[in-house]
Amino acid sequence: MVNIAIATPEIFLLCTICLILLIDLFLKEDCRMVTYLLSQVALLATALLVYSRLGGEKITGLNDMYVRDDLGSVLKISILLLAAGVFVYARKYLKDKNLWKSEFFLLALFAVLGMMVMASANSLLVIYLGLELLALSMYTLVAFNRDDGRSSEAAMKYFVLGAIASGLLLYGFSILYGLSGRLDIAGVAAYVSGQQVMTNLPLLFALVFVVAGIAFKFGAVPFHMWVPDVYQGAPTAVTMFLGSVPKVAALAMLLRVLAESVGLANPAWAQMLLVFGLLSVFLGNLIAIAQFNLKRMFAYSTIAHMGFILLGALSGSTEGYSAALFYTITYAMTAAGGFAILVLLGKEGFEAETLDDIKGLNERNPWYAFIMMLLLFSMAGIPPTVGFYAKLSIIQAVMQAGYLWPAVFMVVMSVIGAFYYLRAIKMMYFDKPDNSDPINAELDFNVLISVNGVLMVVLGIFPSALMGICSAAMVASHL
Amino acid sequence: MLDLPLLSFLIWLPIVGGIGVLIVGDRFGAKQFALGIAALTFLLSLPLYTGFDATTANMQFVELLPWVETFRINYHLGVDGISMPLILLNTFITVLVVIAGWEVITYRISQYMAAFLIMEGLVNGVFVSLDAMLFYIFFEGMLIPLFLIIGIWGGPRRVYASIKFFLYTFFGSVFLLISLIYLYQLGGSFAVADLHKQPIELTPQILIFLSFLLAFGVKVPMWPVHTWLPDAHVEAPTGGSVILAAITLKVGGYAFLRFALPIVPDAAAQLDWLVMLLSLTAIVYIGFVALVQQDMKKLVAYSSIAHMGFVTLGFFAVYGIARYVIGDRVAPEGVPFDLAAQMADGRFDSAILAMQGGMVQMVSHGFISGAMFLCIGVLYDRMHTRDINAYGGVVNRMPMFAAFYVLFAMANTGLPGTSGFVGEFMVILASFKANVWVAILAATTLIVGAAYTLWLVKRVMFGDIRNGEVAELQDINQREFIMLALLAGAVLLLGLWPQPLTDVMEVSIENLLMQALQSKACVGALVGGCL
């Protein structure tokens, strides 16, 4: 069955990107704003398209390669809105750093397209296609500031390691294909359902490769080596994009591959995720303490957060998956906001990236300091911020799956994690500023960062709606 | 009047008011605005007392709204005789704290006032929550304003103290979180009333009890997890010290009553010796530690730990008392709690006395420690040192202040007629029925406590004027007089006539005690693990 209509949003986005590419050719240097605005319109219009198709049954099409379900739609809407938000934040950075080029937006749009494909993939091969579209765009974006040696180095590392991970993933897929003779998710699932998972060595072998590939995309220990270097080396605007939006796509991949296709092999891959998750929570939080560079600190804290997401997903239950989705969406918002504050503090020829740069922020601008404090408390998981509910639902799912001691380990590590968030807050509130230059931002930036910060508390006090959306999406997709 | 959601007002009025103060900023009257909000909140809390029905142990002023459906968390508020006095204490002390910061805080005034108001709302939330997760959210959220108060307006080592404070308490409370989630999975509810009825096997009970002990013990604080308190007190601004000593320590004690005793009674009965041991260590050993302090604030901080030892001692002495009645520490499974038999013996009354003593001690300590810290603040504002050796002969220059100071010091040693006497006396009296040696050891505090407090008074107040700075001291002004007079009134009133306080809590404590003395370890199939 072809039913090309189910891919309308993706097709629309692709056409718009091509159109923007063309228009951009004829724009003068000082009209880049048009490209930016068109990109925003493209993202929002696509989000509307996806939204208009929300609800309703799960439909597959394009020869069963593609699926439209609520899970995919929720993931896509989050990806699109997060990307639109990141664009607003990035604009200031790009202008400040003399990187105001249309390539940033176009590459990011291609990455978004790749992520949407991943979110809607119904075949292992389509997942891989989407992943590569995302990854190739990201490699280029990381190297975006071509005069900066660190940026190029980061891109090189990211590319080499990313290529290896893609290879691992593809190899795992190929073994699954060899075993089941199928590439579509339902076909693989049908194969797995007839197997004794724990004794089927080839299947376990395939799972190891698939899980390793996914863990790499998450940046989970022991596949985390690229994260700090790439976060630090990439221009902050790119780090912001990389640190927020693709996390949703990584979860999409995890849900489509591990949960939907080899979901019945949960006892096997849950053990791998348990090890990766606990190691990530442990190392991420511990090493983050030693970081003085905020971008690196956020990188290690991301590793710890990804550990939480993996641990949430390992329970294999609807609660666990929806907890992971809730965690991912809220974390992506928090991370985008955190990097936005870094963007805010930077200025022409100066990159704000160490703890010293946020010193005394409360005296320079109490409102931004307050927002940053909310974001950091949310990352630390202190109520009444939304991070608390994210952690609560993950821990609840982990305990429900019978992992009491891992849950204890997780909360103890989050106490250790609280230390470096507190240290950042201490820098902002308890120390005197090194410089007292005024901090300027345009209206759209100010409005968005305020909304972003306040959302941390609003969602923390009223988490029901978003939690409801997450679990409804899981139920609609029979996860 | 009864239709008003009074408890919600008590939580949200200070929080919204605090945000309002932040928005108003330092330009126009942040202080006046904050004082208005604090006073209004105090007035709003008075109907809790006047409208309180002391004849029932049921929750009153109840509000119930569904909140987070996914986890069946409800916005469930209510007060009983245990929480109500603590709310009044909180709203009263907050008014004083706002006054105390009036002239002293010179920078970022609106943030300072806002932090205390938000703190007040969150602490009220802790005391009125009848949903465990709601309680946890307030319990944790409370850390944020206090962390900022210590860190921004504190002394030289404020960063160390604030982060230590935060991490200690956070470390304790994550175990509380795990326990609550465990209980939720057992019974499918976070409602405190459901948790009280939830049967739990003995082994999980003991683990839950230990995590409660860690979470609440850090807050109280109990020896040996008390070390954050002296640091936090020394570095905090006067207002922060007052709130810490008078209010946040009470949260720990209150939580023992609301969670530990009724939810895991069997474990509490098994491990009561541990808590008693820690409490006695706090009372005796920390008392001696206080004796050698050179810093006035540190001295009062250690004496706070010693006094809070009485609170936990009183709460857990009930198992020792009850043991003599029924041959075991709690009523065995299948045998309903026999109130009449216990009443006849008079032991039940002793158990009530012990628990009531702990509660009175909490309220009284709130007034006394608050007053002590305010007095130290008064001296510090003038001399900018807390070193005892820098003072001497203050009475010659500040006679009115000295009168208050001596009164509060006497209350701190437990002089009859002051509130400090009532609680300690009740606890010591009751613990004789549990164990004579425990009572005797606890009673030594009357000597040690008198020693360190009177020695402090002697060195600071009396003797010759020590140096030129002391010679130039000015006596307290009207603002300081009002604060200290209000507290002196409270201390004396509670000391001479404690009945209004003990009456409102009597029925609630009786009910709590019956829950705490009734086993629930082996309802249903499991028999082997029964007590």
mmCIF file of N, CA and C in Angstrom, chain A residues 282-381:
data_model
loop_
_atom_site.group_PDB
_atom_site.id
_atom_site.type_symbol
_atom_site.label_atom_id
_atom_site.label_comp_id
_atom_site.label_asym_id
_atom_site.label_seq_id
_atom_site.Cartn_x
_atom_site.Cartn_y
_atom_site.Cartn_z
ATOM 1 N N PHE A 282 26.546 7.327 36.862
ATOM 2 C CA PHE A 282 27.684 7.392 37.779
ATOM 3 C C PHE A 282 28.783 8.305 37.231
ATOM 4 N N LEU A 283 29.286 7.969 36.049
ATOM 5 C CA LEU A 283 30.422 8.718 35.517
ATOM 6 C C LEU A 283 30.031 10.147 35.153
ATOM 7 N N GLY A 284 28.862 10.294 34.532
ATOM 8 C CA GLY A 284 28.438 11.629 34.111
ATOM 9 C C GLY A 284 28.418 12.591 35.283
ATOM 10 N N ASN A 285 27.760 12.178 36.365
ATOM 11 C CA ASN A 285 27.668 13.074 37.512
ATOM 12 C C ASN A 285 29.016 13.298 38.167
ATOM 13 N N LEU A 286 29.822 12.241 38.222
ATOM 14 C CA LEU A 286 31.086 12.369 38.934
ATOM 15 C C LEU A 286 32.058 13.270 38.179
ATOM 16 N N ILE A 287 32.159 13.051 36.863
ATOM 17 C CA ILE A 287 33.154 13.809 36.108
ATOM 18 C C ILE A 287 32.703 15.255 35.943
ATOM 19 N N ALA A 288 31.390 15.467 35.904
ATOM 20 C CA ALA A 288 30.909 16.840 35.760
ATOM 21 C C ALA A 288 31.415 17.720 36.894
ATOM 22 N N ILE A 289 31.636 17.121 38.054
ATOM 23 C CA ILE A 289 32.114 17.916 39.196
ATOM 24 C C ILE A 289 33.453 18.556 38.879
ATOM 25 N N ALA A 290 34.276 17.847 38.113
ATOM 26 C CA ALA A 290 35.622 18.332 37.851
ATOM 27 C C ALA A 290 35.663 19.363 36.731
ATOM 28 N N GLN A 291 34.535 19.669 36.116
ATOM 29 C CA GLN A 291 34.560 20.543 34.944
ATOM 30 C C GLN A 291 34.425 22.011 35.341
ATOM 31 N N PHE A 292 35.248 22.813 34.756
ATOM 32 C CA PHE A 292 35.151 24.250 34.977
ATOM 33 C C PHE A 292 34.503 24.927 33.785
ATOM 34 N N ASN A 293 34.607 24.256 32.634
ATOM 35 C CA ASN A 293 33.983 24.778 31.436
ATOM 36 C C ASN A 293 32.513 24.369 31.433
ATOM 37 N N LEU A 294 31.640 25.362 31.329
ATOM 38 C CA LEU A 294 30.217 25.055 31.456
ATOM 39 C C LEU A 294 29.717 24.141 30.352
ATOM 40 N N LYS A 295 30.267 24.323 29.140
ATOM 41 C CA LYS A 295 29.800 23.473 28.050
ATOM 42 C C LYS A 295 30.184 22.022 28.311
ATOM 43 N N ARG A 296 31.378 21.818 28.862
ATOM 44 C CA ARG A 296 31.781 20.453 29.206
ATOM 45 C C ARG A 296 30.950 19.932 30.368
ATOM 46 N N MET A 297 30.680 20.824 31.312
ATOM 47 C CA MET A 297 29.874 20.398 32.453
ATOM 48 C C MET A 297 28.490 19.951 31.982
ATOM 49 N N PHE A 298 27.911 20.742 31.093
ATOM 50 C CA PHE A 298 26.616 20.343 30.550
ATOM 51 C C PHE A 298 26.736 19.033 29.779
ATOM 52 N N ALA A 299 27.875 18.845 29.122
ATOM 53 C CA ALA A 299 28.059 17.604 28.369
ATOM 54 C C ALA A 299 28.009 16.415 29.313
ATOM 55 N N TYR A 300 28.765 16.487 30.412
ATOM 56 C CA TYR A 300 28.747 15.351 31.341
ATOM 57 C C TYR A 300 27.398 15.230 32.020
ATOM 58 N N SER A 301 26.757 16.371 32.281
ATOM 59 C CA SER A 301 25.438 16.252 32.897
ATOM 60 C C SER A 301 24.458 15.626 31.909
ATOM 61 N N THR A 302 24.631 15.933 30.604
ATOM 62 C CA THR A 302 23.783 15.267 29.609
ATOM 63 C C THR A 302 23.969 13.766 29.685
ATOM 64 N N ILE A 303 25.226 13.332 29.819
ATOM 65 C CA ILE A 303 25.477 11.894 29.885
ATOM 66 C C ILE A 303 24.691 11.280 31.032
ATOM 67 N N ALA A 304 24.727 11.970 32.179
ATOM 68 C CA ALA A 304 23.987 11.453 33.330
ATOM 69 C C ALA A 304 22.491 11.418 33.048
ATOM 70 N N HIS A 305 21.993 12.474 32.400
ATOM 71 C CA HIS A 305 20.555 12.505 32.111
ATOM 72 C C HIS A 305 20.166 11.407 31.128
ATOM 73 N N MET A 306 21.035 11.182 30.145
ATOM 74 C CA MET A 306 20.723 10.122 29.186
ATOM 75 C C MET A 306 20.695 8.771 29.892
ATOM 76 N N GLY A 307 21.547 8.634 30.912
ATOM 77 C CA GLY A 307 21.504 7.415 31.716
ATOM 78 C C GLY A 307 20.129 7.219 32.331
ATOM 79 N N PHE A 308 19.564 8.302 32.852
ATOM 80 C CA PHE A 308 18.219 8.216 33.426
ATOM 81 C C PHE A 308 17.204 7.757 32.383
ATOM 82 N N ILE A 309 17.331 8.321 31.160
ATOM 83 C CA ILE A 309 16.363 7.972 30.126
ATOM 84 C C ILE A 309 16.480 6.488 29.771
ATOM 85 N N LEU A 310 17.721 6.012 29.624
ATOM 86 C CA LEU A 310 17.905 4.595 29.303
ATOM 87 C C LEU A 310 17.323 3.718 30.411
ATOM 88 N N LEU A 311 17.554 4.132 31.666
ATOM 89 C CA LEU A 311 17.049 3.330 32.780
ATOM 90 C C LEU A 311 15.528 3.332 32.802
ATOM 91 N N GLY A 312 14.935 4.471 32.419
ATOM 92 C CA GLY A 312 13.479 4.505 32.364
ATOM 93 C C GLY A 312 12.951 3.564 31.300
ATOM 94 N N ALA A 313 13.654 3.545 30.168
ATOM 95 C CA ALA A 313 13.157 2.732 29.058
ATOM 96 C C ALA A 313 13.350 1.249 29.324
ATOM 97 N N LEU A 314 14.288 0.893 30.194
ATOM 98 C CA LEU A 314 14.602 -0.532 30.313
ATOM 99 C C LEU A 314 13.491 -1.335 30.953
ATOM 100 N N SER A 315 12.565 -0.629 31.662
ATOM 101 C CA SER A 315 11.518 -1.387 32.322
ATOM 102 C C SER A 315 10.620 -2.082 31.309
ATOM 103 N N GLY A 316 10.577 -1.562 30.074
ATOM 104 C CA GLY A 316 9.782 -2.220 29.048
ATOM 105 C C GLY A 316 8.294 -2.083 29.262
ATOM 106 N N SER A 317 7.882 -1.189 30.151
ATOM 107 C CA SER A 317 6.455 -1.012 30.404
ATOM 108 C C SER A 317 5.989 0.313 29.823
ATOM 109 N N THR A 318 4.679 0.448 29.662
ATOM 110 C CA THR A 318 4.136 1.705 29.165
ATOM 111 C C THR A 318 4.577 2.870 30.047
ATOM 112 N N GLU A 319 4.545 2.634 31.371
ATOM 113 C CA GLU A 319 4.945 3.698 32.298
ATOM 114 C C GLU A 319 6.397 4.097 32.048
ATOM 115 N N GLY A 320 7.232 3.084 31.849
ATOM 116 C CA GLY A 320 8.648 3.366 31.662
ATOM 117 C C GLY A 320 8.889 4.161 30.394
ATOM 118 N N TYR A 321 8.251 3.742 29.296
ATOM 119 C CA TYR A 321 8.458 4.452 28.035
ATOM 120 C C TYR A 321 7.930 5.876 28.131
ATOM 121 N N SER A 322 6.742 6.033 28.739
ATOM 122 C CA SER A 322 6.214 7.399 28.770
ATOM 123 C C SER A 322 7.025 8.257 29.743
ATOM 124 N N ALA A 323 7.569 7.633 30.788
ATOM 125 C CA ALA A 323 8.460 8.394 31.670
ATOM 126 C C ALA A 323 9.689 8.852 30.902
ATOM 127 N N ALA A 324 10.233 7.963 30.068
ATOM 128 C CA ALA A 324 11.417 8.330 29.293
ATOM 129 C C ALA A 324 11.089 9.462 28.328
ATOM 130 N N LEU A 325 9.890 9.389 27.719
ATOM 131 C CA LEU A 325 9.502 10.447 26.785
ATOM 132 C C LEU A 325 9.337 11.777 27.513
ATOM 133 N N PHE A 326 8.670 11.735 28.655
ATOM 134 C CA PHE A 326 8.486 12.952 29.453
ATOM 135 C C PHE A 326 9.842 13.531 29.844
ATOM 136 N N TYR A 327 10.711 12.652 30.282
ATOM 137 C CA TYR A 327 12.044 13.101 30.699
ATOM 138 C C TYR A 327 12.777 13.750 29.529
ATOM 139 N N THR A 328 12.711 13.097 28.362
ATOM 140 C CA THR A 328 13.450 13.613 27.214
ATOM 141 C C THR A 328 12.948 14.982 26.799
ATOM 142 N N ILE A 329 11.642 15.120 26.710
ATOM 143 C CA ILE A 329 11.092 16.401 26.244
ATOM 144 C C ILE A 329 11.446 17.510 27.230
ATOM 145 N N THR A 330 11.239 17.240 28.515
ATOM 146 C CA THR A 330 11.510 18.312 29.481
ATOM 147 C C THR A 330 13.001 18.586 29.567
ATOM 148 N N TYR A 331 13.811 17.528 29.469
ATOM 149 C CA TYR A 331 15.256 17.764 29.525
ATOM 150 C C TYR A 331 15.718 18.597 28.327
ATOM 151 N N ALA A 332 15.179 18.286 27.145
ATOM 152 C CA ALA A 332 15.589 19.034 25.958
ATOM 153 C C ALA A 332 15.260 20.513 26.118
ATOM 154 N N MET A 333 14.082 20.795 26.691
ATOM 155 C CA MET A 333 13.725 22.202 26.930
ATOM 156 C C MET A 333 14.709 22.846 27.901
ATOM 157 N N THR A 334 15.016 22.107 28.976
ATOM 158 C CA THR A 334 15.912 22.657 29.990
ATOM 159 C C THR A 334 17.286 22.930 29.404
ATOM 160 N N ALA A 335 17.795 21.952 28.631
ATOM 161 C CA ALA A 335 19.136 22.107 28.082
ATOM 162 C C ALA A 335 19.177 23.287 27.123
ATOM 163 N N ALA A 336 18.144 23.417 26.278
ATOM 164 C CA ALA A 336 18.124 24.541 25.344
ATOM 165 C C ALA A 336 18.177 25.858 26.112
ATOM 166 N N GLY A 337 17.400 25.939 27.188
ATOM 167 C CA GLY A 337 17.406 27.151 27.992
ATOM 168 C C GLY A 337 18.759 27.428 28.610
ATOM 169 N N GLY A 338 19.401 26.364 29.116
ATOM 170 C CA GLY A 338 20.712 26.548 29.735
ATOM 171 C C GLY A 338 21.733 27.089 28.753
ATOM 172 N N PHE A 339 21.753 26.518 27.565
ATOM 173 C CA PHE A 339 22.698 27.023 26.563
ATOM 174 C C PHE A 339 22.329 28.428 26.116
ATOM 175 N N ALA A 340 21.010 28.710 26.109
ATOM 176 C CA ALA A 340 20.593 30.057 25.707
ATOM 177 C C ALA A 340 21.177 31.108 26.638
ATOM 178 N N ILE A 341 21.255 30.763 27.937
ATOM 179 C CA ILE A 341 21.849 31.726 28.875
ATOM 180 C C ILE A 341 23.316 31.947 28.518
ATOM 181 N N LEU A 342 24.006 30.875 28.116
ATOM 182 C CA LEU A 342 25.398 31.037 27.695
ATOM 183 C C LEU A 342 25.485 31.944 26.475
ATOM 184 N N VAL A 343 24.564 31.743 25.539
ATOM 185 C CA VAL A 343 24.530 32.597 24.355
ATOM 186 C C VAL A 343 24.345 34.053 24.767
ATOM 187 N N LEU A 344 23.453 34.223 25.723
ATOM 188 C CA LEU A 344 23.122 35.561 26.196
ATOM 189 C C LEU A 344 24.343 36.268 26.771
ATOM 190 N N LEU A 345 25.183 35.507 27.466
ATOM 191 C CA LEU A 345 26.316 36.124 28.142
ATOM 192 C C LEU A 345 27.482 36.366 27.208
ATOM 193 N N GLY A 346 27.484 35.667 26.073
ATOM 194 C CA GLY A 346 28.555 35.905 25.114
ATOM 195 C C GLY A 346 28.305 37.210 24.383
ATOM 196 N N LYS A 347 29.370 37.734 23.779
ATOM 197 C CA LYS A 347 29.146 38.888 22.922
ATOM 198 C C LYS A 347 30.193 38.860 21.820
ATOM 199 N N GLU A 348 30.214 39.899 21.038
ATOM 200 C CA GLU A 348 31.102 39.879 19.887
ATOM 201 C C GLU A 348 32.523 39.552 20.323
ATOM 202 N N GLY A 349 33.084 38.521 19.722
ATOM 203 C CA GLY A 349 34.463 38.168 20.010
ATOM 204 C C GLY A 349 34.678 37.552 21.368
ATOM 205 N N PHE A 350 33.620 37.208 22.055
ATOM 206 C CA PHE A 350 33.799 36.609 23.376
ATOM 207 C C PHE A 350 32.783 35.497 23.562
ATOM 208 N N GLU A 351 33.300 34.322 23.912
ATOM 209 C CA GLU A 351 32.436 33.170 24.105
ATOM 210 C C GLU A 351 32.291 32.914 25.600
ATOM 211 N N ALA A 352 31.063 32.990 26.107
ATOM 212 C CA ALA A 352 30.865 32.694 27.527
ATOM 213 C C ALA A 352 30.775 31.195 27.681
ATOM 214 N N GLU A 353 31.737 30.610 28.370
ATOM 215 C CA GLU A 353 31.643 29.160 28.523
ATOM 216 C C GLU A 353 32.229 28.633 29.824
ATOM 217 N N THR A 354 32.843 29.469 30.638
ATOM 218 C CA THR A 354 33.341 28.931 31.898
ATOM 219 C C THR A 354 32.446 29.382 33.032
ATOM 220 N N LEU A 355 32.659 28.735 34.177
ATOM 221 C CA LEU A 355 31.865 29.084 35.354
ATOM 222 C C LEU A 355 32.082 30.545 35.732
ATOM 223 N N ASP A 356 33.290 31.061 35.463
ATOM 224 C CA ASP A 356 33.554 32.458 35.804
ATOM 225 C C ASP A 356 32.629 33.414 35.057
ATOM 226 N N ASP A 357 32.207 32.999 33.877
ATOM 227 C CA ASP A 357 31.416 33.922 33.068
ATOM 228 C C ASP A 357 30.015 34.137 33.618
ATOM 229 N N ILE A 358 29.546 33.217 34.460
ATOM 230 C CA ILE A 358 28.213 33.462 35.030
ATOM 231 C C ILE A 358 28.308 34.048 36.427
ATOM 232 N N LYS A 359 29.518 34.363 36.859
ATOM 233 C CA LYS A 359 29.708 34.948 38.191
ATOM 234 C C LYS A 359 28.846 36.190 38.377
ATOM 235 N N GLY A 360 28.191 36.263 39.522
ATOM 236 C CA GLY A 360 27.467 37.476 39.871
ATOM 237 C C GLY A 360 26.356 37.843 38.903
ATOM 238 N N LEU A 361 25.811 36.843 38.225
ATOM 239 C CA LEU A 361 24.758 37.155 37.254
ATOM 240 C C LEU A 361 23.573 37.819 37.945
ATOM 241 N N ASN A 362 23.338 37.439 39.189
ATOM 242 C CA ASN A 362 22.212 38.013 39.918
ATOM 243 C C ASN A 362 22.350 39.527 40.049
ATOM 244 N N GLU A 363 23.602 40.005 40.121
ATOM 245 C CA GLU A 363 23.757 41.452 40.234
ATOM 246 C C GLU A 363 23.674 42.125 38.874
ATOM 247 N N ARG A 364 24.084 41.384 37.858
ATOM 248 C CA ARG A 364 24.022 41.991 36.526
ATOM 249 C C ARG A 364 22.600 42.007 36.009
ATOM 250 N N ASN A 365 21.912 40.909 36.202
ATOM 251 C CA ASN A 365 20.524 40.867 35.755
ATOM 252 C C ASN A 365 19.771 39.796 36.549
ATOM 253 N N PRO A 366 19.006 40.197 37.577
ATOM 254 C CA PRO A 366 18.371 39.208 38.453
ATOM 255 C C PRO A 366 17.414 38.277 37.716
ATOM 256 N N TRP A 367 16.758 38.782 36.686
ATOM 257 C CA TRP A 367 15.758 37.951 36.013
ATOM 258 C C TRP A 367 16.420 36.797 35.281
ATOM 259 N N TYR A 368 17.506 37.083 34.540
ATOM 260 C CA TYR A 368 18.197 35.994 33.848
ATOM 261 C C TYR A 368 18.780 35.007 34.851
ATOM 262 N N ALA A 369 19.301 35.544 35.966
ATOM 263 C CA ALA A 369 19.859 34.652 36.982
ATOM 264 C C ALA A 369 18.778 33.744 37.535
ATOM 265 N N PHE A 370 17.605 34.321 37.739
ATOM 266 C CA PHE A 370 16.501 33.527 38.272
ATOM 267 C C PHE A 370 16.124 32.415 37.296
ATOM 268 N N ILE A 371 16.054 32.760 36.009
ATOM 269 C CA ILE A 371 15.720 31.745 35.007
ATOM 270 C C ILE A 371 16.760 30.636 35.006
ATOM 271 N N MET A 372 18.035 31.048 35.025
ATOM 272 C CA MET A 372 19.099 30.050 35.013
ATOM 273 C C MET A 372 19.013 29.177 36.261
ATOM 274 N N MET A 373 18.657 29.792 37.384
ATOM 275 C CA MET A 373 18.536 28.996 38.612
ATOM 276 C C MET A 373 17.427 27.955 38.463
ATOM 277 N N LEU A 374 16.304 28.383 37.895
ATOM 278 C CA LEU A 374 15.216 27.421 37.704
ATOM 279 C C LEU A 374 15.668 26.281 36.800
ATOM 280 N N LEU A 375 16.392 26.632 35.728
ATOM 281 C CA LEU A 375 16.850 25.591 34.800
ATOM 282 C C LEU A 375 17.785 24.625 35.517
ATOM 283 N N LEU A 376 18.697 25.174 36.320
ATOM 284 C CA LEU A 376 19.663 24.303 36.991
ATOM 285 C C LEU A 376 18.983 23.444 38.057
ATOM 286 N N PHE A 377 18.057 24.032 38.795
ATOM 287 C CA PHE A 377 17.345 23.217 39.782
ATOM 288 C C PHE A 377 16.535 22.124 39.093
ATOM 289 N N SER A 378 16.024 22.460 37.914
ATOM 290 C CA SER A 378 15.272 21.446 37.192
ATOM 291 C C SER A 378 16.189 20.305 36.765
ATOM 292 N N MET A 379 17.401 20.652 36.310
ATOM 293 C CA MET A 379 18.340 19.589 35.950
ATOM 294 C C MET A 379 18.688 18.749 37.169
ATOM 295 N N ALA A 380 18.799 19.415 38.334
ATOM 296 C CA ALA A 380 19.141 18.673 39.545
ATOM 297 C C ALA A 380 17.949 17.874 40.063
ATOM 298 N N GLY A 381 16.765 18.195 39.571
ATOM 299 C CA GLY A 381 15.583 17.435 39.987
ATOM 300 C C GLY A 381 15.025 17.849 41.328
#
